[in-house]
mmCIF file of C-alpha atoms and ligand atoms in Angstrom:
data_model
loop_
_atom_site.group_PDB
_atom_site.id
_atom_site.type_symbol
_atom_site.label_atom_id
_atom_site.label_comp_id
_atom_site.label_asym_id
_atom_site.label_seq_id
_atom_site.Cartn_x
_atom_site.Cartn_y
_atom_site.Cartn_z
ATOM 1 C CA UNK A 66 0.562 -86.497 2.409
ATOM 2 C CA UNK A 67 -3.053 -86.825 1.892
ATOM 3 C CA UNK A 68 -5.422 -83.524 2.380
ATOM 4 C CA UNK A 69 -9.252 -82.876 2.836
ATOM 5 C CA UNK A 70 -10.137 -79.413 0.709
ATOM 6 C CA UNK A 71 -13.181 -77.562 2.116
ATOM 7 C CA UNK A 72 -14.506 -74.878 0.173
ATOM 8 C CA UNK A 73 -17.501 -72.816 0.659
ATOM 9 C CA UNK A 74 -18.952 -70.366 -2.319
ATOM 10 C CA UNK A 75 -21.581 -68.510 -3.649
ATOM 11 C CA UNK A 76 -21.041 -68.163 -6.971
ATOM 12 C CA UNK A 77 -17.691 -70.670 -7.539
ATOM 13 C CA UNK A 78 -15.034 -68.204 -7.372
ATOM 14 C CA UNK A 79 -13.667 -70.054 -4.149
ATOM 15 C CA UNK A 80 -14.331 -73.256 -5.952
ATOM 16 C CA UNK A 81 -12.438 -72.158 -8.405
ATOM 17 C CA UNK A 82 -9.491 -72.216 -5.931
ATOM 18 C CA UNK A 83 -9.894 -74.576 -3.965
ATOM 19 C CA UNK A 84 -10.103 -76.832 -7.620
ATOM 20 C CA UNK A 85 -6.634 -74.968 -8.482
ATOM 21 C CA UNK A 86 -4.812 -76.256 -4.761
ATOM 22 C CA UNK A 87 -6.416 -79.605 -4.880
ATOM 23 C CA UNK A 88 -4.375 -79.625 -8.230
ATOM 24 C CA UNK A 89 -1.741 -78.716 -7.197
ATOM 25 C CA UNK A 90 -1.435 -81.095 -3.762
ATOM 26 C CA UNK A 91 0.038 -84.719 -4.500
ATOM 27 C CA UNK A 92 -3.061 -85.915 -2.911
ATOM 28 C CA UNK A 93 -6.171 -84.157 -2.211
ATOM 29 C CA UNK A 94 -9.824 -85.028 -2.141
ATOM 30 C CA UNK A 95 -11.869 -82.020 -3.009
ATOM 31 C CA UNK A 96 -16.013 -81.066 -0.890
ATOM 32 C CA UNK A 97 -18.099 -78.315 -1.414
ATOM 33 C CA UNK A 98 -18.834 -78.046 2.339
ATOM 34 C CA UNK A 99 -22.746 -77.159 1.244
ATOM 35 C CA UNK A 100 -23.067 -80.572 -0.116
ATOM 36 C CA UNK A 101 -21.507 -82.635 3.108
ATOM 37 C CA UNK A 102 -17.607 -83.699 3.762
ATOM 38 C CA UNK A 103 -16.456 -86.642 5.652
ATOM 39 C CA UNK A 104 -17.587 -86.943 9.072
ATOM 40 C CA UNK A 105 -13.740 -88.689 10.429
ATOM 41 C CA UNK A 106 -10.768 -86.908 9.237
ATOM 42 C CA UNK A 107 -8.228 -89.886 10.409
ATOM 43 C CA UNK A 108 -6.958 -90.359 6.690
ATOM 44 C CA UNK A 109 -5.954 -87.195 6.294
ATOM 45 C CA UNK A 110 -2.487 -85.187 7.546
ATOM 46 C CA UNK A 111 -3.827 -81.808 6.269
ATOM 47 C CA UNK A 112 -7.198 -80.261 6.074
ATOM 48 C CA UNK A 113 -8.043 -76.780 3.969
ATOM 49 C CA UNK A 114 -10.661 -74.493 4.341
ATOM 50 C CA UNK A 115 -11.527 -71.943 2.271
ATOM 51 C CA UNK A 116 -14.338 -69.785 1.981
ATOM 52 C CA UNK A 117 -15.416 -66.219 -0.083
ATOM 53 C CA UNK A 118 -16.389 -63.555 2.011
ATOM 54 C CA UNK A 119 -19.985 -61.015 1.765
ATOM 55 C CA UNK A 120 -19.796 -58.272 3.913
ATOM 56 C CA UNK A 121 -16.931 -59.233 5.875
ATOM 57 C CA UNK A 122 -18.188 -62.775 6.803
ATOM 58 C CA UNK A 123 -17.257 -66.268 5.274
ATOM 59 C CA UNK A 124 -20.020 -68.314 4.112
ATOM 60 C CA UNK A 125 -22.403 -69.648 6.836
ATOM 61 C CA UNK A 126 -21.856 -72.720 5.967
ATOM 62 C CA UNK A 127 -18.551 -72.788 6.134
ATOM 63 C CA UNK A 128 -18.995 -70.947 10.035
ATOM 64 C CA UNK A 129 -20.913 -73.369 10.803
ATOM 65 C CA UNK A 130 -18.199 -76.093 9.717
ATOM 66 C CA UNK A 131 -16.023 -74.939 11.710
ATOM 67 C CA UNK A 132 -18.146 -74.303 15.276
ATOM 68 C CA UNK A 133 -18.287 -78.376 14.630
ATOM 69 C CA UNK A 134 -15.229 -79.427 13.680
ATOM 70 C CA UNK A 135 -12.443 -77.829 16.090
ATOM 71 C CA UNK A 136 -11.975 -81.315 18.235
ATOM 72 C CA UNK A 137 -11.958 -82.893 14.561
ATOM 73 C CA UNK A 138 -9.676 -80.803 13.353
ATOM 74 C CA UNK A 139 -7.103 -81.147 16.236
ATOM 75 C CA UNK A 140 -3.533 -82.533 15.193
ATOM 76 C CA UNK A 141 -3.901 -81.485 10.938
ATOM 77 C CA UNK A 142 -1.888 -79.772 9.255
ATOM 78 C CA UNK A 143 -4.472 -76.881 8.244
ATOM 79 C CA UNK A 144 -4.587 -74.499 5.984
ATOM 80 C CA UNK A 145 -7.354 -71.881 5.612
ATOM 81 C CA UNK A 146 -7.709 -69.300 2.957
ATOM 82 C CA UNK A 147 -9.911 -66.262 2.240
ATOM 83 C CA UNK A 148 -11.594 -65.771 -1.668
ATOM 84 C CA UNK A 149 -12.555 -62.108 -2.155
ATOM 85 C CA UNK A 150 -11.759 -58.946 -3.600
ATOM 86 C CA UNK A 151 -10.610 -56.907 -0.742
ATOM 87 C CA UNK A 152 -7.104 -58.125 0.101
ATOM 88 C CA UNK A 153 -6.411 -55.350 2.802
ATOM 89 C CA UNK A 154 -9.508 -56.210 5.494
ATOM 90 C CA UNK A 155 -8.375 -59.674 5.105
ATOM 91 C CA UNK A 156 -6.484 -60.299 8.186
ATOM 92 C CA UNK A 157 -9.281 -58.746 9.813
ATOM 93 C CA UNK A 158 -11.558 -60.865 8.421
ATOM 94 C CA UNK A 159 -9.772 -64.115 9.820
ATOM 95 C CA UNK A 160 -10.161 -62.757 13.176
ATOM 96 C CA UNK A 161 -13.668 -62.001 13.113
ATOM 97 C CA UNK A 162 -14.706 -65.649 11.324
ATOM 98 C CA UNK A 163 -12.162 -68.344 13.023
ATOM 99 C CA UNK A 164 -12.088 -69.388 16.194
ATOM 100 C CA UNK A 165 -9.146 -68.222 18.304
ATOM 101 C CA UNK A 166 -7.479 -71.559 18.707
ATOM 102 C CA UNK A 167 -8.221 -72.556 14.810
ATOM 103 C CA UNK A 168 -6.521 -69.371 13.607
ATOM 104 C CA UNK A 169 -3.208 -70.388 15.915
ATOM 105 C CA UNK A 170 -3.181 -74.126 14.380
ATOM 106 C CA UNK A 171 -3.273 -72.735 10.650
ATOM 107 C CA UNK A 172 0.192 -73.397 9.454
ATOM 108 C CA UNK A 173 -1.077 -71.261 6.139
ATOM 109 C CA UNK A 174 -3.224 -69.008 6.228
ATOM 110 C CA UNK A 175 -3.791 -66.524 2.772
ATOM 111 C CA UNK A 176 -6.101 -63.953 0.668
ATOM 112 C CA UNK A 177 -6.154 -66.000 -2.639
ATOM 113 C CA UNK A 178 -7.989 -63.046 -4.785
ATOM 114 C CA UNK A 179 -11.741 -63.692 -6.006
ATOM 115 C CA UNK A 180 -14.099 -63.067 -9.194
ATOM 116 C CA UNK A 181 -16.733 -60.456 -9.450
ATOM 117 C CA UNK A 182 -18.940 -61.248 -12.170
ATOM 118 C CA UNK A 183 -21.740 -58.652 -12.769
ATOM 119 C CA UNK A 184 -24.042 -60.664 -14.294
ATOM 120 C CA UNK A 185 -24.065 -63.166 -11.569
ATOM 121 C CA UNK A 186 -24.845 -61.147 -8.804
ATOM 122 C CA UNK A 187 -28.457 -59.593 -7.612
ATOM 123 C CA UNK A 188 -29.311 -56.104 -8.214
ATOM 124 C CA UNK A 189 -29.153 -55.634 -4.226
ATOM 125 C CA UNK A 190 -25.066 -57.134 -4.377
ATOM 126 C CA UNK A 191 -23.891 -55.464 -7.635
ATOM 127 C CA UNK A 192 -25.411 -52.094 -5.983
ATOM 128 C CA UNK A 193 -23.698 -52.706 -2.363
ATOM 129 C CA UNK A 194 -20.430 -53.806 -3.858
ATOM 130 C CA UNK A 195 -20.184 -50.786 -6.289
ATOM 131 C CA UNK A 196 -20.976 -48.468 -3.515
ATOM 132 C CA UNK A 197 -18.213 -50.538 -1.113
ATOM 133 C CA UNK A 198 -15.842 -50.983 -4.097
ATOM 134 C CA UNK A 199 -15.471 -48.474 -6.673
ATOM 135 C CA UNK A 200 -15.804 -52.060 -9.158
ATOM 136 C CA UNK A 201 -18.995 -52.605 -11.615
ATOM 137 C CA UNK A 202 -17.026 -54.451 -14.156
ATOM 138 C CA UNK A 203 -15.941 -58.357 -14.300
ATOM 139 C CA UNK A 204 -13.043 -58.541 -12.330
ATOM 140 C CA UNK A 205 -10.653 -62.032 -12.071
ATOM 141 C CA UNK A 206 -7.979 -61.331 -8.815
ATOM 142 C CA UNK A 207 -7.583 -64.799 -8.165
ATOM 143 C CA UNK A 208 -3.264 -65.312 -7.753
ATOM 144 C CA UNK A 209 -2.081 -68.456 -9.466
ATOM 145 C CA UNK A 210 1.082 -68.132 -7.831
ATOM 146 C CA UNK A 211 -0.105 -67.708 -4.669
ATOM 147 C CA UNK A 212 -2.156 -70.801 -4.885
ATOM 148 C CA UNK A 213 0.751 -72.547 -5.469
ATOM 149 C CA UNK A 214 2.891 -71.495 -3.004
ATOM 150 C CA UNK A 215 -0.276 -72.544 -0.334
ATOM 151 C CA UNK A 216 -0.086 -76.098 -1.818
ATOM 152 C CA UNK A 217 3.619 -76.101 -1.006
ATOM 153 C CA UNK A 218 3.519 -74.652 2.032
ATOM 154 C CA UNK A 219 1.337 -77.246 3.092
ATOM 155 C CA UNK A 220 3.582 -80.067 2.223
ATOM 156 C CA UNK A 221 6.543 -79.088 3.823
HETATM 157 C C1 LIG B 205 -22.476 -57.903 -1.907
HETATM 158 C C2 LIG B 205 -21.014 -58.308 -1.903
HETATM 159 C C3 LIG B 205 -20.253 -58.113 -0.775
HETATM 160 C C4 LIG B 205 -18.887 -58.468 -0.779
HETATM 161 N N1 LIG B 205 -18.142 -58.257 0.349
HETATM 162 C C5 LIG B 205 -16.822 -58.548 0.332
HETATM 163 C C6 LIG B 205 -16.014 -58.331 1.495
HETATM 164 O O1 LIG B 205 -16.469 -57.909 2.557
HETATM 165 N N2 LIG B 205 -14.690 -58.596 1.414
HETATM 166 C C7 LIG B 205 -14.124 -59.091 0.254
HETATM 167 O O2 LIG B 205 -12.907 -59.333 0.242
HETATM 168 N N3 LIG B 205 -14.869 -59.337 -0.849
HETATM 169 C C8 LIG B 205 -16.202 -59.100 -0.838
HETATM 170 N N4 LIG B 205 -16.973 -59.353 -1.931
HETATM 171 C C9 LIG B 205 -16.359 -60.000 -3.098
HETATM 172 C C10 LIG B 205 -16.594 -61.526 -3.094
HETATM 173 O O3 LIG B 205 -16.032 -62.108 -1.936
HETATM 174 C C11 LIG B 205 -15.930 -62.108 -4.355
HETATM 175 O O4 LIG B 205 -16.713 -61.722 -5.463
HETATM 176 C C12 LIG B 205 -15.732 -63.603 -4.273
HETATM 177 O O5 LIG B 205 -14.858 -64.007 -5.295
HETATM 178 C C13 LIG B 205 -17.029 -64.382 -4.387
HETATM 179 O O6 LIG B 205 -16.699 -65.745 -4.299
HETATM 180 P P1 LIG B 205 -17.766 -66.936 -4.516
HETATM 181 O O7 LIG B 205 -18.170 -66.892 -5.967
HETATM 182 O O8 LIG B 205 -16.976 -68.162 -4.194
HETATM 183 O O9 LIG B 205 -18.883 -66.725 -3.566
HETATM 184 C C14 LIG B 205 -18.309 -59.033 -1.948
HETATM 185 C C15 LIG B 205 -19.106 -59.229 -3.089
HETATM 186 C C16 LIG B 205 -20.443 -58.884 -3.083
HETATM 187 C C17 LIG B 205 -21.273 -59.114 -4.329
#
């Protein structure tokens, strides 16, 4: 089985993911949807998207992806996942960034944790995030395990 990983990030948190799946697939070819992704999808059985979220929205990039690519897209196997630190708005958060009839193709959807790294972010997202958060410290949720058990779930 051969699969197309999208990711879209900010700081490489979902990068950091999608790097860990693409791993862990037997056969996976890896874009940073910022930087371009193949424009025919015929080689590929399975397609993943994954994207952090700001604010409740996925990267605009990766929104915009999508808005193109649902015909694409039709007949994979696909898999989309969330990078972020607030695991219970999640499912919430799928319904207000995909597409109706994108969400009901996913055969695996999943919140795959994030990275909040102070010293990354502006003065304007460290102080919005603290308020939102509680969290002002460097904080690594991303789930290993759960990573993996996407990348199987995808294969079978
Ligand atoms: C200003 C700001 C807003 C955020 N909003 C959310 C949010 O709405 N939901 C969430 O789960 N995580 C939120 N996060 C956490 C990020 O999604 C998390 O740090 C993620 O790992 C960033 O990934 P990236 O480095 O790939 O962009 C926010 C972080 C910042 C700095």
């Amino acid at each position: 089985m051969k699969t197309l990983v999208l990711y879209a990030t900010k700081y490489g948190a979902a990068r950091k993911i999608a790097e860990s799946l693409a791993e862990s697939l037997s056969d996976a070819d890896l874009c940073n949807i910022k930087e371009g992704y193949p424009t025919n999808f015929a080689k590929y059985d399975c397609v993943i998207i994954g994207s952090s979220v700001y604010a409740g929205s996925i990267r605009p990039e990766a929104k915009a992806f999508i808005a193109q690519a649902v015909s694409a897209l039709e007949g994979k196997r696909l898999g989309l996942f969330i990078c972020g630190m607030d695991a219970q708005r999640y499912e919430d958060c799928l319904k207000k960034n995909y597409p109706a009839e994108i969400l009901q193709q996913a055969v695996v959807t999943d919140f795959l944790g994030g990275i909040f790294d102070p010293a990354k972010a502006n003065f304007a997202e460290r102080t919005i995030f603290r308020a939102a958060s509680k969290l002002s410290s460097y904080q690594n949720t991303i789930d290993v395990e759960k990573i993996k058990q996407f990348a199987q779930a995808m294969e079978t």
